[in-house]
């Protein structure tokens, strides 16, 4: 997942590697995991994020149940709203197949897969643009510098994790974080777990202090994924609402170069009636480029 700050709303999205199969709690691992390190050192700043993700398991399960139960109206809504904005901005959007989206939301947890987890390896530059929801007028632009650890780690319960950072100030190696109180970087932990699939846990320090979590679903296009992101705590206060951010992400080629595209919408989902509507008055689009790794230690 990726960090995003929009009018007081922060957002993140992240992703996983593929082959022999290891069975864990009914889900499969795909990929050669033999060289993957186990666990995190106790003094690793990401250990706190890992505890957050582990403590959020029931909520992740509840979100997957809700999104699966509301898959029909939610799929129709997202397909319609994304289609209405396919041609806005600097790159064409990617149409979503409603049947494939509904099937993904209703499906059990998918196996660990590298395409959705290791989208970047090292530094990547994201250019974000925000737009007015009604008039589709461009409102602003900013650059986010992300750094994805090139190595994943695993835990005894089957969880596989990846450390990521996002900063407006510069690239920050996730293995060498500055003091978080300096508010120059946001740490992000993406992980796959056999019970809840691909999720993200984000601690936002730049701008308003926030904690956010997300669940992800793989879609058919290469590197295509749909994240549902929710703010949990803002300025020390729990968030009590039904608002999610949906972030549709995929890989494509522009001018002969692989690039990554993202489009984000805010929505409100009624958990009782599965009614869905847009929330807020903006949406955003982002274009990501991997940076040369020269000069970086990982």
JSON list of C-alpha atoms in Angstrom, two decimals, residues 150-265:
[
{"chain": "A", "resi": 150, "resn": "UNK", "atom": "CA", "xyz": [13.58, -6.01, -0.77]},
{"chain": "A", "resi": 151, "resn": "UNK", "atom": "CA", "xyz": [13.30, -8.80, 1.80]},
{"chain": "A", "resi": 152, "resn": "UNK", "atom": "CA", "xyz": [10.17, -10.20, 3.44]},
{"chain": "A", "resi": 153, "resn": "UNK", "atom": "CA", "xyz": [10.01, -11.92, 6.83]},
{"chain": "A", "resi": 154, "resn": "UNK", "atom": "CA", "xyz": [7.79, -14.70, 8.14]},
{"chain": "A", "resi": 155, "resn": "UNK", "atom": "CA", "xyz": [6.32, -15.73, 11.48]},
{"chain": "A", "resi": 156, "resn": "UNK", "atom": "CA", "xyz": [5.42, -19.07, 13.03]},
{"chain": "A", "resi": 157, "resn": "UNK", "atom": "CA", "xyz": [1.68, -18.52, 12.47]},
{"chain": "A", "resi": 158, "resn": "UNK", "atom": "CA", "xyz": [2.19, -18.27, 8.70]},
{"chain": "A", "resi": 159, "resn": "UNK", "atom": "CA", "xyz": [2.25, -14.47, 8.46]},
{"chain": "A", "resi": 160, "resn": "UNK", "atom": "CA", "xyz": [4.60, -12.98, 5.86]},
{"chain": "A", "resi": 161, "resn": "UNK", "atom": "CA", "xyz": [5.49, -9.32, 6.24]},
{"chain": "A", "resi": 162, "resn": "UNK", "atom": "CA", "xyz": [7.12, -6.48, 4.34]},
{"chain": "A", "resi": 163, "resn": "UNK", "atom": "CA", "xyz": [8.45, -3.20, 5.76]},
{"chain": "A", "resi": 164, "resn": "UNK", "atom": "CA", "xyz": [7.69, -0.06, 3.75]},
{"chain": "A", "resi": 165, "resn": "UNK", "atom": "CA", "xyz": [8.16, 3.66, 4.29]},
{"chain": "A", "resi": 166, "resn": "UNK", "atom": "CA", "xyz": [6.54, 6.72, 2.77]},
{"chain": "A", "resi": 167, "resn": "UNK", "atom": "CA", "xyz": [7.93, 10.23, 3.04]},
{"chain": "A", "resi": 168, "resn": "UNK", "atom": "CA", "xyz": [7.42, 13.66, 1.52]},
{"chain": "A", "resi": 169, "resn": "UNK", "atom": "CA", "xyz": [10.99, 14.62, 2.48]},
{"chain": "A", "resi": 170, "resn": "UNK", "atom": "CA", "xyz": [13.11, 11.90, 0.86]},
{"chain": "A", "resi": 171, "resn": "UNK", "atom": "CA", "xyz": [13.66, 8.16, 0.55]},
{"chain": "A", "resi": 172, "resn": "UNK", "atom": "CA", "xyz": [13.89, 6.42, 3.92]},
{"chain": "A", "resi": 173, "resn": "UNK", "atom": "CA", "xyz": [15.32, 2.92, 4.16]},
{"chain": "A", "resi": 174, "resn": "UNK", "atom": "CA", "xyz": [12.83, 0.89, 6.25]},
{"chain": "A", "resi": 175, "resn": "UNK", "atom": "CA", "xyz": [15.78, -0.77, 8.00]},
{"chain": "A", "resi": 176, "resn": "UNK", "atom": "CA", "xyz": [17.13, 2.57, 9.21]},
{"chain": "A", "resi": 177, "resn": "UNK", "atom": "CA", "xyz": [14.28, 4.79, 10.37]},
{"chain": "A", "resi": 178, "resn": "UNK", "atom": "CA", "xyz": [14.86, 8.21, 11.92]},
{"chain": "A", "resi": 179, "resn": "UNK", "atom": "CA", "xyz": [12.97, 8.97, 15.17]},
{"chain": "A", "resi": 180, "resn": "UNK", "atom": "CA", "xyz": [9.29, 8.78, 14.24]},
{"chain": "A", "resi": 181, "resn": "UNK", "atom": "CA", "xyz": [8.50, 11.76, 16.47]},
{"chain": "A", "resi": 182, "resn": "UNK", "atom": "CA", "xyz": [10.28, 13.92, 13.89]},
{"chain": "A", "resi": 183, "resn": "UNK", "atom": "CA", "xyz": [7.28, 13.40, 11.60]},
{"chain": "A", "resi": 184, "resn": "UNK", "atom": "CA", "xyz": [9.36, 12.97, 8.44]},
{"chain": "A", "resi": 185, "resn": "UNK", "atom": "CA", "xyz": [8.34, 9.41, 7.57]},
{"chain": "A", "resi": 186, "resn": "UNK", "atom": "CA", "xyz": [5.37, 7.06, 7.91]},
{"chain": "A", "resi": 187, "resn": "UNK", "atom": "CA", "xyz": [6.09, 3.35, 8.50]},
{"chain": "A", "resi": 188, "resn": "UNK", "atom": "CA", "xyz": [3.85, 0.81, 6.77]},
{"chain": "A", "resi": 189, "resn": "UNK", "atom": "CA", "xyz": [3.64, -2.93, 7.36]},
{"chain": "A", "resi": 190, "resn": "UNK", "atom": "CA", "xyz": [2.06, -5.02, 4.61]},
{"chain": "A", "resi": 191, "resn": "UNK", "atom": "CA", "xyz": [1.48, -8.64, 5.46]},
{"chain": "A", "resi": 192, "resn": "UNK", "atom": "CA", "xyz": [-0.21, -11.81, 4.26]},
{"chain": "A", "resi": 193, "resn": "UNK", "atom": "CA", "xyz": [-1.83, -14.16, 6.76]},
{"chain": "A", "resi": 194, "resn": "UNK", "atom": "CA", "xyz": [-3.58, -17.45, 5.93]},
{"chain": "A", "resi": 195, "resn": "UNK", "atom": "CA", "xyz": [-6.70, -16.33, 7.81]},
{"chain": "A", "resi": 196, "resn": "UNK", "atom": "CA", "xyz": [-7.14, -12.79, 6.43]},
{"chain": "A", "resi": 197, "resn": "UNK", "atom": "CA", "xyz": [-5.04, -12.53, 3.27]},
{"chain": "A", "resi": 198, "resn": "UNK", "atom": "CA", "xyz": [-3.11, -9.38, 2.32]},
{"chain": "A", "resi": 199, "resn": "UNK", "atom": "CA", "xyz": [-3.51, -6.51, 4.78]},
{"chain": "A", "resi": 200, "resn": "UNK", "atom": "CA", "xyz": [-1.72, -3.31, 5.72]},
{"chain": "A", "resi": 201, "resn": "UNK", "atom": "CA", "xyz": [-1.10, -1.47, 9.00]},
{"chain": "A", "resi": 202, "resn": "UNK", "atom": "CA", "xyz": [-0.03, 2.17, 8.79]},
{"chain": "A", "resi": 203, "resn": "UNK", "atom": "CA", "xyz": [1.15, 4.66, 11.40]},
{"chain": "A", "resi": 204, "resn": "UNK", "atom": "CA", "xyz": [0.92, 8.20, 10.01]},
{"chain": "A", "resi": 205, "resn": "UNK", "atom": "CA", "xyz": [3.23, 10.81, 11.55]},
{"chain": "A", "resi": 206, "resn": "UNK", "atom": "CA", "xyz": [3.46, 13.35, 8.71]},
{"chain": "A", "resi": 207, "resn": "UNK", "atom": "CA", "xyz": [0.64, 15.83, 9.13]},
{"chain": "A", "resi": 208, "resn": "UNK", "atom": "CA", "xyz": [-2.08, 14.65, 11.49]},
{"chain": "A", "resi": 209, "resn": "UNK", "atom": "CA", "xyz": [-1.25, 11.64, 13.66]},
{"chain": "A", "resi": 210, "resn": "UNK", "atom": "CA", "xyz": [-3.26, 8.65, 12.43]},
{"chain": "A", "resi": 211, "resn": "UNK", "atom": "CA", "xyz": [-3.47, 4.88, 12.52]},
{"chain": "A", "resi": 212, "resn": "UNK", "atom": "CA", "xyz": [-4.96, 3.14, 9.53]},
{"chain": "A", "resi": 213, "resn": "UNK", "atom": "CA", "xyz": [-5.54, -0.43, 8.35]},
{"chain": "A", "resi": 214, "resn": "UNK", "atom": "CA", "xyz": [-6.48, -2.04, 5.04]},
{"chain": "A", "resi": 215, "resn": "UNK", "atom": "CA", "xyz": [-7.42, -5.30, 3.32]},
{"chain": "A", "resi": 216, "resn": "UNK", "atom": "CA", "xyz": [-6.61, -6.14, -0.31]},
{"chain": "A", "resi": 217, "resn": "UNK", "atom": "CA", "xyz": [-8.11, -8.26, -3.09]},
{"chain": "A", "resi": 218, "resn": "UNK", "atom": "CA", "xyz": [-6.27, -9.52, -6.19]},
{"chain": "A", "resi": 219, "resn": "UNK", "atom": "CA", "xyz": [-7.96, -8.82, -9.54]},
{"chain": "A", "resi": 220, "resn": "UNK", "atom": "CA", "xyz": [-7.12, -10.40, -12.95]},
{"chain": "A", "resi": 221, "resn": "UNK", "atom": "CA", "xyz": [-4.92, -7.80, -14.68]},
{"chain": "A", "resi": 222, "resn": "UNK", "atom": "CA", "xyz": [-1.14, -8.01, -14.03]},
{"chain": "A", "resi": 223, "resn": "UNK", "atom": "CA", "xyz": [-0.43, -6.51, -10.62]},
{"chain": "A", "resi": 224, "resn": "UNK", "atom": "CA", "xyz": [-4.08, -5.42, -10.33]},
{"chain": "A", "resi": 225, "resn": "UNK", "atom": "CA", "xyz": [-5.30, -5.10, -6.77]},
{"chain": "A", "resi": 226, "resn": "UNK", "atom": "CA", "xyz": [-8.12, -3.35, -4.95]},
{"chain": "A", "resi": 227, "resn": "UNK", "atom": "CA", "xyz": [-7.50, -2.04, -1.43]},
{"chain": "A", "resi": 228, "resn": "UNK", "atom": "CA", "xyz": [-10.11, -1.04, 1.14]},
{"chain": "A", "resi": 229, "resn": "UNK", "atom": "CA", "xyz": [-8.50, 1.34, 3.62]},
{"chain": "A", "resi": 230, "resn": "UNK", "atom": "CA", "xyz": [-9.96, 2.66, 6.87]},
{"chain": "A", "resi": 231, "resn": "UNK", "atom": "CA", "xyz": [-8.82, 5.23, 9.42]},
{"chain": "A", "resi": 232, "resn": "UNK", "atom": "CA", "xyz": [-8.91, 3.72, 12.92]},
{"chain": "A", "resi": 233, "resn": "UNK", "atom": "CA", "xyz": [-7.51, 6.53, 15.09]},
{"chain": "A", "resi": 234, "resn": "UNK", "atom": "CA", "xyz": [-7.05, 10.23, 14.27]},
{"chain": "A", "resi": 235, "resn": "UNK", "atom": "CA", "xyz": [-5.30, 12.58, 16.72]},
{"chain": "A", "resi": 236, "resn": "UNK", "atom": "CA", "xyz": [-5.64, 9.97, 19.45]},
{"chain": "A", "resi": 237, "resn": "UNK", "atom": "CA", "xyz": [-9.40, 9.53, 19.01]},
{"chain": "A", "resi": 238, "resn": "UNK", "atom": "CA", "xyz": [-11.05, 6.37, 17.60]},
{"chain": "A", "resi": 239, "resn": "UNK", "atom": "CA", "xyz": [-12.85, 6.90, 14.30]},
{"chain": "A", "resi": 240, "resn": "UNK", "atom": "CA", "xyz": [-16.52, 5.89, 14.39]},
{"chain": "A", "resi": 241, "resn": "UNK", "atom": "CA", "xyz": [-17.85, 5.91, 10.84]},
{"chain": "A", "resi": 242, "resn": "UNK", "atom": "CA", "xyz": [-18.53, 3.64, 7.85]},
{"chain": "A", "resi": 243, "resn": "UNK", "atom": "CA", "xyz": [-16.09, 5.35, 5.46]},
{"chain": "A", "resi": 244, "resn": "UNK", "atom": "CA", "xyz": [-13.51, 3.37, 3.48]},
{"chain": "A", "resi": 245, "resn": "UNK", "atom": "CA", "xyz": [-11.13, 4.44, 0.79]},
{"chain": "A", "resi": 246, "resn": "UNK", "atom": "CA", "xyz": [-11.08, 2.12, -2.23]},
{"chain": "A", "resi": 247, "resn": "UNK", "atom": "CA", "xyz": [-7.77, 2.20, -4.12]},
{"chain": "A", "resi": 248, "resn": "UNK", "atom": "CA", "xyz": [-7.67, 0.47, -7.52]},
{"chain": "A", "resi": 249, "resn": "UNK", "atom": "CA", "xyz": [-4.07, -0.25, -8.57]},
{"chain": "A", "resi": 250, "resn": "UNK", "atom": "CA", "xyz": [-2.48, -1.94, -11.57]},
{"chain": "A", "resi": 251, "resn": "UNK", "atom": "CA", "xyz": [0.65, -2.15, -13.69]},
{"chain": "A", "resi": 252, "resn": "UNK", "atom": "CA", "xyz": [1.02, -0.90, -17.28]},
{"chain": "A", "resi": 253, "resn": "UNK", "atom": "CA", "xyz": [3.52, 0.37, -19.83]},
{"chain": "A", "resi": 254, "resn": "UNK", "atom": "CA", "xyz": [3.98, 4.02, -20.79]},
{"chain": "A", "resi": 255, "resn": "UNK", "atom": "CA", "xyz": [6.68, 5.05, -23.30]},
{"chain": "A", "resi": 256, "resn": "UNK", "atom": "CA", "xyz": [8.18, 1.58, -23.06]},
{"chain": "A", "resi": 257, "resn": "UNK", "atom": "CA", "xyz": [8.54, 1.77, -19.28]},
{"chain": "A", "resi": 258, "resn": "UNK", "atom": "CA", "xyz": [6.66, -0.23, -16.64]},
{"chain": "A", "resi": 259, "resn": "UNK", "atom": "CA", "xyz": [4.64, 2.05, -14.40]},
{"chain": "A", "resi": 260, "resn": "UNK", "atom": "CA", "xyz": [2.07, 1.62, -11.67]},
{"chain": "A", "resi": 261, "resn": "UNK", "atom": "CA", "xyz": [-1.29, 3.36, -11.62]},
{"chain": "A", "resi": 262, "resn": "UNK", "atom": "CA", "xyz": [-3.68, 4.07, -8.74]},
{"chain": "A", "resi": 263, "resn": "UNK", "atom": "CA", "xyz": [-7.13, 5.62, -8.50]},
{"chain": "A", "resi": 264, "resn": "UNK", "atom": "CA", "xyz": [-8.75, 6.26, -5.12]},
{"chain": "A", "resi": 265, "resn": "UNK", "atom": "CA", "xyz": [-12.37, 6.94, -4.15]}
]
